[in-house]
């Protein structure tokens, strides 16, 4: 099943308070920004095979409603998106994302 079909089956978000706090303290990314991110286009979702030992993980490049470009690592649990980490895109990620924005 492709990554976008997996997301379409999701019915909401599941939050780990430790991860939400860590994302805010380290990167100033709020849970609301993370949720907005999944509803804006383009959204690039890739399997994170390197970190998928105990469960399938993904990472994504996208933007918030205020056009903040983020990198988000996440998993799917019980048809909910569970954010693992969120931060601003680095330069390489921005270049990759910009190629999709132009289409």
Short mmCIF file of C-alpha atoms in Angstrom, two decimals:
data_model
loop_
_atom_site.label_atom_id
_atom_site.label_comp_id
_atom_site.label_asym_id
_atom_site.label_seq_id
_atom_site.Cartn_x
_atom_site.Cartn_y
_atom_site.Cartn_z
CA UNK A 1 0.00 0.00 0.00
CA UNK A 2 1.42 3.39 -0.90
CA UNK A 3 2.13 5.96 1.79
CA UNK A 4 -0.68 8.32 0.79
CA UNK A 5 -3.31 5.58 1.02
CA UNK A 6 -2.07 4.79 4.51
CA UNK A 7 -2.53 8.44 5.50
CA UNK A 8 -6.04 8.51 4.01
CA UNK A 9 -7.06 5.76 6.45
CA UNK A 10 -5.96 7.85 9.43
CA UNK A 11 -8.69 9.38 11.55
CA UNK A 12 -6.64 11.71 13.73
CA UNK A 13 -3.47 12.22 15.71
CA UNK A 14 -2.07 10.48 18.76
CA UNK A 15 0.29 12.54 20.89
CA UNK A 16 3.07 11.46 23.20
CA UNK A 17 3.46 14.38 25.60
CA UNK A 18 7.22 13.81 25.88
CA UNK A 19 7.66 14.09 22.09
CA UNK A 20 5.40 17.15 21.89
CA UNK A 21 7.40 18.86 24.64
CA UNK A 22 10.73 17.88 23.04
CA UNK A 23 9.63 19.24 19.63
CA UNK A 24 8.71 22.55 21.25
CA UNK A 25 11.81 22.87 23.42
CA UNK A 26 14.33 21.87 20.73
CA UNK A 27 12.71 23.21 17.56
CA UNK A 28 9.80 25.50 18.59
CA UNK A 29 7.33 23.33 16.62
CA UNK A 30 3.83 23.11 18.11
CA UNK A 31 1.45 20.15 17.87
CA UNK A 32 -0.96 22.39 15.88
CA UNK A 33 1.74 23.06 13.28
CA UNK A 34 2.42 19.33 12.99
CA UNK A 35 -1.25 18.61 12.38
CA UNK A 36 -1.65 21.44 9.81
CA UNK A 37 1.35 20.06 7.95
CA UNK A 38 -0.54 16.91 6.87
CA UNK A 39 -3.33 18.92 5.20
CA UNK A 40 -1.15 21.18 3.03
CA UNK A 41 0.35 20.39 -0.36
CA UNK A 42 2.78 19.39 -1.56
CA UNK A 43 3.36 16.71 1.07
CA UNK A 44 6.23 14.33 0.40
CA UNK A 45 6.02 11.09 2.42
CA UNK A 46 8.83 8.54 2.40
CA UNK A 47 9.33 5.22 4.18
CA UNK A 48 12.01 5.54 6.86
CA UNK A 49 13.45 2.05 6.51
CA UNK A 50 16.51 2.96 8.59
CA UNK A 51 14.35 3.55 11.71
CA UNK A 52 11.62 0.96 11.08
CA UNK A 53 12.88 -1.90 13.25
CA UNK A 54 9.96 -2.32 15.67
CA UNK A 55 7.28 -0.50 13.65
CA UNK A 56 6.93 1.08 10.23
CA UNK A 57 8.12 4.69 10.29
CA UNK A 58 7.92 7.49 7.79
CA UNK A 59 9.31 10.93 7.31
CA UNK A 60 7.70 13.76 5.43
CA UNK A 61 8.49 17.18 4.01
CA UNK A 62 5.71 19.73 3.99
CA UNK A 63 4.53 23.09 5.23
CA UNK A 64 2.27 24.61 7.85
CA UNK A 65 -0.58 27.04 7.18
CA UNK A 66 1.92 29.88 7.66
CA UNK A 67 4.23 28.20 5.08
CA UNK A 68 6.83 27.09 7.62
CA UNK A 69 8.67 24.19 5.99
CA UNK A 70 9.03 21.20 8.28
CA UNK A 71 10.57 17.75 8.36
CA UNK A 72 8.42 15.38 10.42
CA UNK A 73 9.17 11.78 11.44
CA UNK A 74 6.05 9.78 12.33
CA UNK A 75 4.41 6.40 12.58
CA UNK A 76 0.83 5.15 12.31
CA UNK A 77 -0.81 3.56 15.35
CA UNK A 78 -4.46 2.54 15.51
CA UNK A 79 -5.28 4.61 12.40
CA UNK A 80 -3.76 7.71 14.00
CA UNK A 81 -0.68 9.67 13.03
CA UNK A 82 1.84 9.67 15.88
CA UNK A 83 4.50 12.36 15.58
CA UNK A 84 7.96 11.24 16.64
CA UNK A 85 9.88 14.42 15.87
CA UNK A 86 9.44 17.70 14.02
CA UNK A 87 11.91 20.36 12.98
CA UNK A 88 12.61 22.93 10.27
CA UNK A 89 13.86 21.49 6.99
CA UNK A 90 17.58 21.64 6.38
CA UNK A 91 19.02 23.11 3.15
CA UNK A 92 19.09 19.79 1.27
CA UNK A 93 15.48 19.03 2.26
CA UNK A 94 14.38 22.52 1.19
CA UNK A 95 15.93 22.04 -2.26
CA UNK A 96 14.18 18.70 -2.65
CA UNK A 97 10.86 20.15 -1.49
CA UNK A 98 11.12 23.16 -3.80
CA UNK A 99 11.26 20.82 -6.81
CA UNK A 100 7.83 19.48 -5.82
CA UNK A 101 6.42 22.96 -5.12
CA UNK A 102 7.13 24.05 -8.69
CA UNK A 103 4.98 21.30 -10.23
#
